[in-house]
Amino acid sequence: MMKNTSRRKFVQNISLAIAGAATVPEFLAAKLVQPLNTGHIADQENLIEPSSSDNTSDILIDKLIAWKVEVIFGMIGDGINPIIESIRKKQDKIRFITVRHEEAAAFMASGYFKHSGKLAACIATSGPGAVHLMNGIYDAAKENVPVIAITGSTYHDLLGTHFTQEVDTVSLMKDATVFNQMLTGPQHALTAVDLACRAALTTPGVAHLTISTDVQQKVLSEDKKSKKAANLHGSSTYMPRVETPEEDELNTAANLINSSSKVMILAGRGALKARAEVGQLAEKLGAPVAKALLGKALLPDDSPFTTGGTGHLGTYPSQQMMAECDLLLILGSTMPWIEYYPKNAKGIQIDRDPKRIGLRFPVDIGLNGDVKATLTALLPKLKKNSNHSFLQLAQQRMADWKKTIARLEEDKSLPIKPPFLVAQVNRLLTDDAMISIDTGAHTVFTARHIQIRPQQQVAVCGNLASMAPGLPYAIAAQIAYPGRQSIAMVGDGGFTMLMGEMATAVRYNLPVKVVVFKNNTLSMDQYEQLDIGSKPYGIDLQPIDFVKIAEACGAEGYRCTKPDEIASTLKKAFASTRPAVIEVLVDPEQNPAPPDKLV
């Protein structure tokens, strides 16, 4: 396994003030944590010395506040009532958002970090509430998103007796967490909560804490430390993990890059904070950049260096250039569409997680390290390629591709075509819009036709690819940034699953806008069935009047059935200061086809 340079050597030699988890967008980094040389992410001004009368719940919440957790998403329940009381007492420092389903709470905590780069928490009562969290927990786990998950457990002396609502939540969370612990009392909480927050941020991933209901109420004065733990105490400090490969590894990679003439870059979510470095790399090598969906916001779509998305929902130029390159440079991505990787190219992969290197493509060189830091160290070793013919070919192909895309977006026939709808939405997005994309056929159209701009952000359930997170993500984004535009692009199938969260948006006066691609069909599943030679079955959805649903929740509802209605309706809805659902009847026969089928 490759060794990493020490953080001290890295700081001395490269002097990068990188602060934040590996996937935090660069333009957010300054807002998230203190500079690297302080080593602290916890808010020392908010550290509260526990009193003897503080109980386990009080200590838990005080610790989360110290670690700058600003929001907890969840539902109350008797299994966590003492924790909820501790939140109530500190509501001026930490916000509790009541949701309608715990699944949404976990999606919101995940989406909060995806959009803001800030650690958030979700909470559920024992048993059924904890089980409900799991889909959103797995979303965060599969994308290494820091989240604190808190669950209740039955009374400590009833554990294992099959008491009402008892579930072994530690076992339940085992596969999806980087820290997973039952707190035994206030003394334990003084150390374990710090460990949980640090693990979530450094690994990164989901840290789970569960507490028996009576233990939540146990006060510090009644809980004496064991002899072995007498000198143990928590530490609410955190040094962001910034690693680079050894010098000889960088030299080996540089030699391979310098000897290659047709370099293709594939960049994903792990490269988001390396925007400037990726641009410098592309320019120096004359290398096109294909963006995995999780890295869509890496470069604006009008950049001369990008061929846009890749994989099934990408562009044809990305597919072509990936196939024709002689070296693929993978930056912070495990793009899952294996058939879109090159067949005969060499490969170099940079990833902070060594387990991900070679996961999709048999690379020749794996560089274990932070993408931004590694590129900063690698760039001076690379020769400038004066022959940009490979990049120029990509640019020519992109010009042709954009004509194809424009043709699709101009189709105003009935039923409404999804590309036309996405193009209309795209025109009304603000320069710093936050776009949350659900999972389904509409994901292909949105990914392909939204033309991302430099300050816009995208959140999607990429690796889990679950239906339903679009609205929760959008709510979380609006809570993180109240003054910015937050748009959810959802299908009618996915929206139905958690549409009750429109009431959450109304309750907290969050002006999210939900664009619903309504075709009364699970259309992605339909085409997947056809693809394997099956006849469509089980795909029909009972029609729902989403306008009435929105209005019943207290939001605004709009419906578009004709292309000429879309622009004016979207403009009116987007201008509103209230939450709104825009139901658009789209063509169920519009195939979310792979890129090579569109040309």
Coordinates of C-alpha atoms in Angstrom, one line a residue, residues 1-581:
M1 CA 0.0 0.0 0.0
M2 CA 1.3 3.5 -0.8
K3 CA 2.6 5.7 2.0
N4 CA 1.4 9.2 2.5
T5 CA 3.6 12.2 3.3
S6 CA 3.2 13.6 6.7
R7 CA 0.8 16.4 7.2
R8 CA 3.5 18.6 8.6
K9 CA 5.7 18.0 5.5
F10 CA 2.8 18.7 3.2
V11 CA 2.0 21.9 4.9
Q12 CA 5.6 23.1 4.9
N13 CA 6.2 22.1 1.2
I14 CA 2.9 23.0 -0.4
S15 CA 1.4 25.5 2.1
L16 CA -2.2 24.8 1.1
A17 CA -4.8 26.1 3.5
I18 CA -7.3 23.3 2.8
A19 CA -10.0 23.0 5.4
G20 CA -12.9 20.7 5.1
A21 CA -13.8 17.2 4.1
A22 CA -12.5 15.8 0.8
T23 CA -15.6 16.5 -1.1
V24 CA -16.3 20.1 0.0
P25 CA -16.6 22.5 -3.0
E26 CA -13.7 25.0 -3.0
F27 CA -15.9 28.1 -3.0
L28 CA -17.4 26.9 0.3
A29 CA -14.3 25.8 2.0
A30 CA -13.6 29.2 3.7
K31 CA -17.0 29.2 5.2
L32 CA -16.8 25.7 6.7
V33 CA -13.8 25.5 9.0
Q34 CA -10.9 27.4 10.5
P35 CA -7.6 27.5 8.6
L36 CA -5.5 24.3 8.7
N37 CA -2.9 25.6 11.1
T38 CA -5.5 25.9 14.0
G39 CA -6.4 22.2 13.8
H40 CA -9.9 23.0 15.2
I41 CA -13.3 22.5 13.6
A42 CA -15.2 22.6 16.9
D43 CA -16.3 26.0 18.1
Q44 CA -14.2 26.6 21.2
E45 CA -16.4 29.6 22.2
N46 CA -19.4 27.3 22.4
L47 CA -17.7 24.6 24.5
I48 CA -19.6 24.3 27.7
E49 CA -18.1 22.7 30.8
P50 CA -20.7 20.1 31.9
S51 CA -22.2 20.6 35.3
S52 CA -22.9 17.8 37.7
S53 CA -26.6 18.1 37.0
D54 CA -26.2 17.7 33.2
N55 CA -27.6 14.4 31.9
T56 CA -26.4 12.3 29.0
S57 CA -28.7 14.1 26.6
D58 CA -27.5 17.5 27.7
I59 CA -23.9 16.5 27.1
L60 CA -24.7 15.0 23.7
I61 CA -26.3 18.3 22.5
D62 CA -23.6 20.5 24.0
K63 CA -21.0 18.4 22.2
L64 CA -22.8 18.7 18.9
I65 CA -23.1 22.4 19.3
A66 CA -19.3 22.6 20.0
W67 CA -18.7 20.6 16.7
K68 CA -20.8 23.3 14.9
V69 CA -23.8 21.1 14.1
E70 CA -26.4 23.7 13.4
V71 CA -29.4 21.5 12.4
I72 CA -30.9 18.2 13.6
F73 CA -33.5 16.7 11.3
G74 CA -36.0 14.2 12.8
M75 CA -39.2 13.2 14.5
I76 CA -39.9 13.1 18.2
G77 CA -40.8 9.9 20.1
D78 CA -40.9 8.5 23.6
G79 CA -37.6 6.8 22.9
I80 CA -35.8 10.1 22.5
N81 CA -37.9 12.5 24.6
P82 CA -35.0 13.4 26.9
I83 CA -32.8 14.3 24.0
I84 CA -35.6 16.4 22.5
E85 CA -35.9 18.2 25.8
S86 CA -32.1 19.0 25.7
I87 CA -32.5 20.3 22.1
R88 CA -35.5 22.5 23.3
K89 CA -33.3 24.0 26.0
K90 CA -30.6 24.9 23.5
Q91 CA -32.8 25.9 20.6
D92 CA -31.1 29.2 20.3
K93 CA -27.9 27.4 19.3
I94 CA -29.1 24.3 17.4
R95 CA -32.2 24.0 15.3
F96 CA -34.6 21.1 15.2
I97 CA -36.5 20.5 12.0
T98 CA -39.5 18.2 12.4
V99 CA -40.1 16.1 9.4
R100 CA -43.0 13.8 8.3
H101 CA -40.9 10.7 7.8
E102 CA -37.5 9.7 9.3
E103 CA -36.3 8.6 5.9
A104 CA -36.5 12.3 4.9
A105 CA -34.6 13.3 8.0
A106 CA -31.6 11.2 7.0
F107 CA -31.8 12.4 3.4
M108 CA -31.9 16.0 4.6
A109 CA -28.8 15.4 6.8
S110 CA -27.0 14.0 3.9
G111 CA -28.2 16.7 1.5
Y112 CA -27.3 19.4 4.0
F113 CA -23.7 18.4 3.7
K114 CA -23.8 17.8 -0.1
H115 CA -25.0 21.4 -0.6
S116 CA -23.2 23.2 2.2
G117 CA -20.3 21.1 3.4
K118 CA -21.5 21.4 6.9
L119 CA -22.0 18.5 9.4
A120 CA -25.7 17.9 10.2
A121 CA -27.5 15.3 12.4
C122 CA -30.6 13.2 12.1
I123 CA -32.6 11.7 15.0
A124 CA -35.2 9.0 15.3
T125 CA -36.8 7.2 18.1
S126 CA -36.1 3.5 18.9
G127 CA -37.1 0.6 16.7
P128 CA -39.3 1.7 13.7
G129 CA -38.0 5.2 13.7
A130 CA -34.4 4.0 13.4
V131 CA -35.3 1.5 10.7
H132 CA -36.9 4.4 8.7
L133 CA -33.6 6.3 8.8
M134 CA -31.7 3.6 6.9
N135 CA -32.3 4.6 3.3
G136 CA -30.9 8.1 3.9
I137 CA -28.1 6.7 6.1
Y138 CA -27.0 4.4 3.2
D139 CA -27.1 7.4 0.8
A140 CA -24.6 9.2 3.0
A141 CA -22.5 6.1 3.6
K142 CA -22.1 5.2 -0.1
E143 CA -20.9 8.8 -0.8
N144 CA -18.7 9.2 2.3
V145 CA -20.9 12.1 3.5
P146 CA -20.4 13.1 7.1
V147 CA -23.7 12.6 9.1
I148 CA -24.4 12.1 12.8
A149 CA -27.3 9.7 13.3
I150 CA -28.9 9.5 16.8
T151 CA -31.4 6.8 17.8
G152 CA -33.1 5.9 21.0
S153 CA -33.1 2.4 22.6
T154 CA -35.3 0.8 25.1
Y155 CA -34.5 1.0 28.8
H156 CA -31.1 -0.4 29.6
D157 CA -32.3 -3.3 31.7
L158 CA -34.9 -4.3 29.2
L159 CA -32.5 -4.7 26.3
G160 CA -32.7 -8.2 24.8
T161 CA -36.2 -8.9 26.2
H162 CA -38.1 -8.1 23.0
F163 CA -39.6 -5.1 24.6
T164 CA -42.0 -2.9 22.6
Q165 CA -40.2 -1.2 19.6
E166 CA -36.9 -2.8 20.6
V167 CA -34.4 -3.1 17.7
D168 CA -30.7 -3.7 17.9
T169 CA -29.8 -0.4 16.3
V170 CA -26.0 -0.9 16.6
S171 CA -26.3 -4.1 14.5
L172 CA -28.8 -2.3 12.2
M173 CA -26.3 0.4 11.4
K174 CA -23.2 -1.7 11.4
D175 CA -22.7 -1.9 7.6
A176 CA -23.3 1.8 7.0
T177 CA -21.3 3.5 9.7
V178 CA -17.8 4.6 10.4
F179 CA -18.5 4.9 14.1
N180 CA -21.3 3.0 15.8
Q181 CA -21.8 3.0 19.5
M182 CA -24.3 2.7 22.3
L183 CA -23.7 5.4 25.0
T184 CA -23.6 4.0 28.5
G185 CA -24.0 7.3 30.4
P186 CA -22.9 10.9 30.7
Q187 CA -19.2 10.0 31.4
H188 CA -19.1 7.9 28.2
A189 CA -20.8 10.7 26.2
L190 CA -18.0 13.1 27.2
T191 CA -15.6 11.1 25.1
A192 CA -17.7 9.1 22.6
V193 CA -19.6 12.1 21.1
D194 CA -16.3 13.7 20.2
L195 CA -15.1 10.5 18.7
A196 CA -18.2 10.2 16.6
C197 CA -18.0 13.7 15.2
R198 CA -14.3 13.3 14.4
A199 CA -14.9 9.9 12.7
A200 CA -17.7 11.3 10.6
L201 CA -15.6 14.1 9.4
T202 CA -12.2 12.4 8.9
T203 CA -13.2 9.0 7.5
P204 CA -15.7 10.5 6.3
G205 CA -19.1 8.9 6.7
V206 CA -22.0 8.2 9.1
A207 CA -21.4 8.1 12.9
H208 CA -24.2 6.5 14.8
L209 CA -25.0 7.0 18.5
T210 CA -27.8 5.1 20.3
I211 CA -28.9 5.7 23.9
S212 CA -31.3 3.9 26.1
T213 CA -34.2 6.1 27.2
D214 CA -33.3 6.0 30.9
V215 CA -29.6 6.5 30.2
Q216 CA -30.5 9.7 28.4
Q217 CA -31.7 11.1 31.7
K218 CA -28.8 9.9 33.8
V219 CA -27.0 12.9 35.4
L220 CA -23.3 13.3 35.5
S221 CA -23.1 13.3 39.3
E222 CA -24.6 9.8 39.4
D223 CA -22.1 8.3 36.9
K224 CA -18.6 7.7 38.2
K225 CA -15.8 6.9 35.9
S226 CA -14.2 3.5 36.0
K227 CA -10.6 3.2 37.3
K228 CA -9.3 2.5 33.8
A229 CA -11.0 5.6 32.3
A230 CA -10.1 8.0 35.1
N231 CA -7.7 10.1 32.9
L232 CA -9.8 9.9 29.7
H233 CA -11.6 12.9 28.5
G234 CA -13.0 14.1 25.2
S235 CA -11.3 16.5 22.7
S236 CA -13.4 18.6 20.4
T237 CA -10.6 19.3 18.0
Y238 CA -10.2 18.2 14.4
M239 CA -7.4 18.4 11.9
P240 CA -8.7 18.0 8.3
R241 CA -7.1 15.0 6.7
V242 CA -5.0 16.3 3.7
E243 CA -2.7 13.7 2.2
T244 CA -0.4 13.4 -0.8
P245 CA 1.5 10.4 -2.2
E246 CA 5.2 10.0 -1.8
E247 CA 7.5 11.9 -4.1
D248 CA 8.6 8.8 -6.1
E249 CA 4.9 7.9 -6.7
L250 CA 4.3 11.4 -8.0
N251 CA 7.3 11.1 -10.3
T252 CA 6.2 7.7 -11.7
A253 CA 2.7 9.2 -12.4
A254 CA 4.2 12.3 -14.0
N255 CA 6.4 10.2 -16.3
L256 CA 3.4 8.2 -17.5
I257 CA 1.4 11.4 -18.1
N258 CA 4.3 13.1 -19.9
S259 CA 4.7 10.1 -22.2
S260 CA 1.0 10.1 -23.2
S261 CA -0.4 12.1 -26.1
K262 CA -4.2 11.6 -25.6
V263 CA -5.0 12.2 -22.0
M264 CA -8.6 12.1 -20.9
I265 CA -9.7 13.3 -17.4
L266 CA -12.6 11.8 -15.6
A267 CA -13.5 13.8 -12.5
G268 CA -16.1 13.2 -9.8
R269 CA -17.3 14.5 -6.5
G270 CA -13.9 14.0 -4.8
A271 CA -12.5 16.7 -7.2
L272 CA -15.0 19.4 -6.4
K273 CA -12.7 21.5 -4.3
A274 CA -10.0 21.2 -6.9
R275 CA -11.7 23.2 -9.6
A276 CA -8.8 25.5 -10.3
E277 CA -6.3 22.6 -10.3
V278 CA -8.4 20.5 -12.7
G279 CA -8.6 23.5 -15.0
Q280 CA -4.9 24.0 -14.9
L281 CA -4.3 20.3 -15.5
A282 CA -6.6 20.2 -18.5
E283 CA -5.0 23.3 -20.0
K284 CA -1.5 22.1 -19.5
L285 CA -2.1 18.6 -21.0
G286 CA -4.7 19.6 -23.6
A287 CA -6.9 17.1 -22.0
P288 CA -10.7 17.0 -22.1
V289 CA -12.6 16.6 -18.8
A290 CA -15.6 14.3 -18.5
K291 CA -17.7 14.8 -15.4
A292 CA -19.3 12.1 -13.4
L293 CA -22.8 13.2 -12.3
L294 CA -21.6 13.7 -8.7
G295 CA -19.0 16.1 -10.1
K296 CA -21.3 18.0 -12.5
A297 CA -20.6 21.3 -10.7
L298 CA -16.8 20.9 -11.0
L299 CA -16.6 22.9 -14.2
P300 CA -19.2 25.0 -15.9
D301 CA -20.7 23.3 -18.9
D302 CA -19.6 26.1 -21.2
S303 CA -15.9 25.5 -20.3
P304 CA -13.8 24.7 -23.3
F305 CA -12.2 21.9 -21.4
T306 CA -15.2 19.8 -20.5
T307 CA -17.1 17.3 -22.6
G308 CA -19.9 17.4 -20.0
G309 CA -21.3 14.3 -18.3
T310 CA -20.3 10.7 -18.9
G311 CA -21.9 7.3 -18.7
H312 CA -25.5 6.5 -19.7
L313 CA -26.7 10.0 -18.8
G314 CA -23.7 11.8 -20.3
T315 CA -22.7 13.2 -23.7
Y316 CA -21.6 11.4 -26.8
P317 CA -18.3 13.4 -27.0
S318 CA -17.4 12.1 -23.5
Q319 CA -18.1 8.6 -24.6
Q320 CA -16.0 9.0 -27.7
M321 CA -13.0 10.7 -26.0
M322 CA -13.0 8.1 -23.2
A323 CA -12.9 5.3 -25.9
E324 CA -10.1 6.9 -27.8
C325 CA -7.7 8.2 -25.1
D326 CA -4.4 6.5 -24.4
L327 CA -4.4 7.5 -20.7
L328 CA -7.4 8.0 -18.4
L329 CA -6.7 10.2 -15.4
I330 CA -9.4 9.5 -12.8
L331 CA -9.9 12.2 -10.1
G332 CA -12.0 11.5 -7.1
S333 CA -14.5 9.3 -9.0
T334 CA -15.9 5.8 -9.1
M335 CA -18.3 6.5 -12.0
P336 CA -20.4 3.2 -12.1
W337 CA -21.0 2.9 -15.9
I338 CA -18.2 0.4 -16.4
E339 CA -18.9 -0.1 -20.2
Y340 CA -18.0 3.6 -20.7
Y341 CA -14.4 3.2 -19.6
P342 CA -11.7 2.8 -22.3
K343 CA -10.8 -0.7 -23.4
N344 CA -7.1 -0.1 -24.3
A345 CA -5.9 2.9 -22.3
K346 CA -3.6 3.0 -19.3
G347 CA -4.9 4.6 -16.1
I348 CA -4.0 6.7 -13.2
Q349 CA -6.4 7.2 -10.3
I350 CA -6.2 9.8 -7.5
D351 CA -8.5 9.0 -4.6
R352 CA -8.4 9.7 -0.8
D353 CA -9.8 6.2 -0.2
P354 CA -7.4 3.5 -1.2
K355 CA -10.3 1.0 -1.4
R356 CA -11.7 2.9 -4.3
I357 CA -8.6 2.7 -6.5
G358 CA -9.1 0.3 -9.3
L359 CA -12.7 -0.3 -8.3
R360 CA -14.1 0.4 -11.8
F361 CA -11.0 0.5 -14.0
P362 CA -7.8 -1.5 -13.8
V363 CA -5.4 1.5 -13.3
D364 CA -1.7 1.2 -13.7
I365 CA -0.9 3.7 -11.0
G366 CA -3.0 4.5 -7.9
L367 CA -2.3 7.7 -6.0
N368 CA -3.8 7.7 -2.5
G369 CA -4.4 11.3 -1.5
D370 CA -6.5 14.4 -1.6
V371 CA -7.2 15.4 -5.2
K372 CA -6.5 19.1 -4.7
A373 CA -3.3 18.5 -2.7
T374 CA -2.1 15.7 -5.1
L375 CA -2.7 17.8 -8.2
T376 CA -0.9 20.8 -6.6
A377 CA 2.1 18.6 -6.0
L378 CA 1.9 16.9 -9.4
L379 CA 1.3 19.9 -11.7
P380 CA 4.9 21.2 -11.5
K381 CA 6.2 17.8 -12.7
L382 CA 4.1 17.8 -15.9
K383 CA 5.3 19.0 -19.2
K384 CA 3.1 21.4 -21.1
N385 CA 1.6 19.6 -24.1
S386 CA 1.8 22.0 -27.1
N387 CA -0.2 19.6 -29.3
H388 CA -3.9 20.2 -28.3
S389 CA -5.3 18.2 -31.2
F390 CA -7.1 15.7 -28.9
L391 CA -8.7 18.6 -27.0
Q392 CA -9.6 20.3 -30.2
L393 CA -11.3 17.1 -31.5
A394 CA -13.3 17.1 -28.3
Q395 CA -14.3 20.7 -28.8
Q396 CA -15.4 20.0 -32.4
R397 CA -17.5 17.1 -31.2
M398 CA -19.0 19.2 -28.4
A399 CA -20.1 21.8 -30.9
D400 CA -21.9 19.1 -32.9
W401 CA -23.4 17.7 -29.7
K402 CA -24.7 21.0 -28.6
K403 CA -26.6 21.3 -31.9
T404 CA -28.2 17.9 -31.1
I405 CA -29.1 19.0 -27.6
A406 CA -30.5 22.3 -28.9
R407 CA -32.7 20.4 -31.4
L408 CA -34.1 18.2 -28.6
E409 CA -34.7 21.2 -26.4
E410 CA -36.6 23.1 -29.2
D411 CA -39.1 20.3 -29.7
K412 CA -42.5 21.8 -28.7
S413 CA -44.6 18.9 -29.7
L414 CA -47.2 17.2 -27.5
P415 CA -46.9 15.5 -25.1
I416 CA -44.3 17.8 -23.5
K417 CA -40.8 16.5 -24.1
P418 CA -38.6 16.3 -21.0
P419 CA -35.6 18.0 -22.7
F420 CA -37.8 21.0 -23.5
L421 CA -39.0 21.2 -19.9
V422 CA -35.4 21.1 -18.5
A423 CA -34.3 23.8 -20.9
Q424 CA -37.0 26.1 -19.7
V425 CA -36.1 25.4 -16.1
N426 CA -32.4 26.1 -17.0
R427 CA -33.2 29.5 -18.3
L428 CA -34.7 30.6 -15.0
L429 CA -32.0 29.2 -12.7
T430 CA -30.1 31.9 -10.8
D431 CA -26.3 31.9 -11.0
D432 CA -26.0 30.4 -7.5
A433 CA -29.0 28.0 -7.7
M434 CA -29.0 24.8 -5.7
I435 CA -30.3 21.9 -7.8
S436 CA -31.5 18.7 -6.2
I437 CA -32.1 15.8 -8.5
D438 CA -34.2 12.7 -7.7
T439 CA -33.7 9.3 -9.3
G440 CA -35.5 8.1 -12.4
A441 CA -35.8 8.8 -16.1
H442 CA -35.9 12.5 -15.4
T443 CA -32.4 12.2 -13.9
V444 CA -31.0 11.5 -17.4
F445 CA -32.8 14.5 -18.9
T446 CA -31.8 16.8 -16.1
A447 CA -28.2 15.8 -16.0
R448 CA -27.9 16.2 -19.8
H449 CA -29.8 19.4 -20.3
I450 CA -29.1 21.5 -17.2
Q451 CA -26.1 23.7 -18.2
I452 CA -24.3 24.2 -14.9
R453 CA -22.7 27.6 -14.1
P454 CA -19.7 28.3 -11.8
Q455 CA -21.5 29.0 -8.5
Q456 CA -24.4 26.5 -8.9
Q457 CA -24.5 23.3 -6.9
V458 CA -25.9 19.9 -7.6
A459 CA -27.0 17.2 -5.2
V460 CA -28.0 13.7 -6.3
C461 CA -28.3 10.3 -4.8
G462 CA -25.5 8.9 -6.9
N463 CA -24.2 5.7 -5.6
L464 CA -27.3 4.4 -3.9
A465 CA -29.5 5.8 -6.7
S466 CA -32.6 5.8 -4.4
M467 CA -35.9 7.4 -5.4
A468 CA -37.3 10.1 -3.1
P469 CA -34.4 12.3 -1.9
G470 CA -35.0 15.2 -4.3
L471 CA -37.4 17.2 -2.1
P472 CA -35.5 16.4 1.2
Y473 CA -32.2 17.6 -0.5
A474 CA -33.9 20.8 -1.6
I475 CA -35.3 21.5 1.8
A476 CA -31.9 21.0 3.4
A477 CA -30.3 23.3 0.8
Q478 CA -32.8 26.0 1.6
I479 CA -32.2 25.7 5.3
A480 CA -28.5 26.0 4.7
Y481 CA -28.8 29.0 2.4
P482 CA -32.2 30.8 2.9
G483 CA -31.4 33.5 0.4
R484 CA -30.6 31.2 -2.6
Q485 CA -32.8 29.5 -5.1
S486 CA -33.5 25.8 -4.3
I487 CA -35.0 23.6 -7.0
A488 CA -35.9 20.0 -6.9
M489 CA -36.2 18.0 -10.1
V490 CA -38.3 14.9 -9.4
G491 CA -40.3 12.2 -11.1
D492 CA -43.9 11.5 -10.1
G493 CA -42.8 8.1 -8.7
G494 CA -40.0 9.4 -6.5
F495 CA -42.0 12.5 -5.4
T496 CA -44.9 10.4 -4.2
M497 CA -42.7 8.5 -1.7
L498 CA -41.9 11.6 0.4
M499 CA -44.3 14.3 -0.8
G500 CA -45.5 14.8 2.7
E501 CA -42.4 16.8 3.2
M502 CA -44.0 19.6 1.3
A503 CA -45.8 20.3 4.7
T504 CA -42.3 20.6 6.2
A505 CA -41.3 23.2 3.6
V506 CA -44.5 25.1 4.4
R507 CA -44.0 24.9 8.1
Y508 CA -40.6 26.4 8.0
N509 CA -41.4 28.9 5.2
L510 CA -38.9 27.4 2.8
P511 CA -39.6 28.6 -0.8
V512 CA -38.4 25.4 -2.5
K513 CA -39.6 24.8 -6.0
V514 CA -40.4 21.2 -7.0
V515 CA -40.6 20.5 -10.7
V516 CA -42.5 17.2 -11.2
F517 CA -42.1 15.2 -14.4
K518 CA -45.5 13.6 -14.5
N519 CA -46.1 10.7 -16.8
N520 CA -48.0 8.3 -14.5
T521 CA -45.3 5.7 -15.3
L522 CA -42.1 4.3 -13.8
S523 CA -40.5 5.1 -17.1
M524 CA -36.9 4.3 -16.3
D525 CA -38.0 0.8 -15.1
Q526 CA -40.0 0.5 -18.3
Y527 CA -37.0 1.0 -20.5
E528 CA -34.9 -1.3 -18.3
Q529 CA -37.4 -4.0 -18.7
L530 CA -37.5 -3.5 -22.5
D531 CA -33.7 -3.5 -22.5
I532 CA -33.5 -7.1 -21.2
G533 CA -36.3 -8.3 -23.5
S534 CA -39.1 -8.2 -21.0
K535 CA -42.6 -6.8 -21.6
P536 CA -43.4 -3.7 -19.4
Y537 CA -45.1 -4.8 -16.2
G538 CA -45.9 -3.1 -12.9
I539 CA -44.9 0.3 -14.3
D540 CA -48.2 2.1 -14.3
L541 CA -48.9 4.7 -11.6
Q542 CA -52.3 5.7 -10.4
P543 CA -52.5 9.4 -11.3
I544 CA -52.2 11.9 -8.5
D545 CA -53.2 15.5 -8.6
F546 CA -50.0 17.0 -7.3
V547 CA -51.5 20.5 -7.5
K548 CA -54.1 19.6 -4.9
I549 CA -51.4 17.8 -2.8
A550 CA -49.3 21.0 -2.8
E551 CA -52.3 23.1 -1.9
A552 CA -53.4 20.7 0.8
C553 CA -50.0 21.1 2.4
G554 CA -50.3 24.9 2.3
A555 CA -48.0 25.4 -0.7
E556 CA -48.7 26.7 -4.2
G557 CA -49.5 24.3 -7.0
Y558 CA -49.2 24.8 -10.7
R559 CA -49.9 22.5 -13.7
C560 CA -48.6 22.6 -17.3
T561 CA -50.1 20.5 -20.0
K562 CA -48.8 22.4 -23.1
P563 CA -45.3 23.6 -24.0
D564 CA -46.4 27.2 -24.4
E565 CA -47.5 27.3 -20.7
I566 CA -44.2 26.2 -19.2
A567 CA -42.1 29.4 -19.4
S568 CA -44.7 31.7 -17.9
T569 CA -45.8 29.2 -15.2
L570 CA -42.2 28.5 -14.1
K571 CA -41.5 32.2 -14.0
K572 CA -44.5 32.8 -11.8
A573 CA -43.7 29.9 -9.5
F574 CA -40.0 30.7 -9.2
A575 CA -40.8 34.3 -8.3
S576 CA -43.0 33.3 -5.4
T577 CA -41.7 33.5 -1.9
R578 CA -43.7 30.4 -1.0
P579 CA -43.0 26.6 -1.6
A580 CA -44.4 25.5 -4.9
V581 CA -45.0 22.4 -6.9

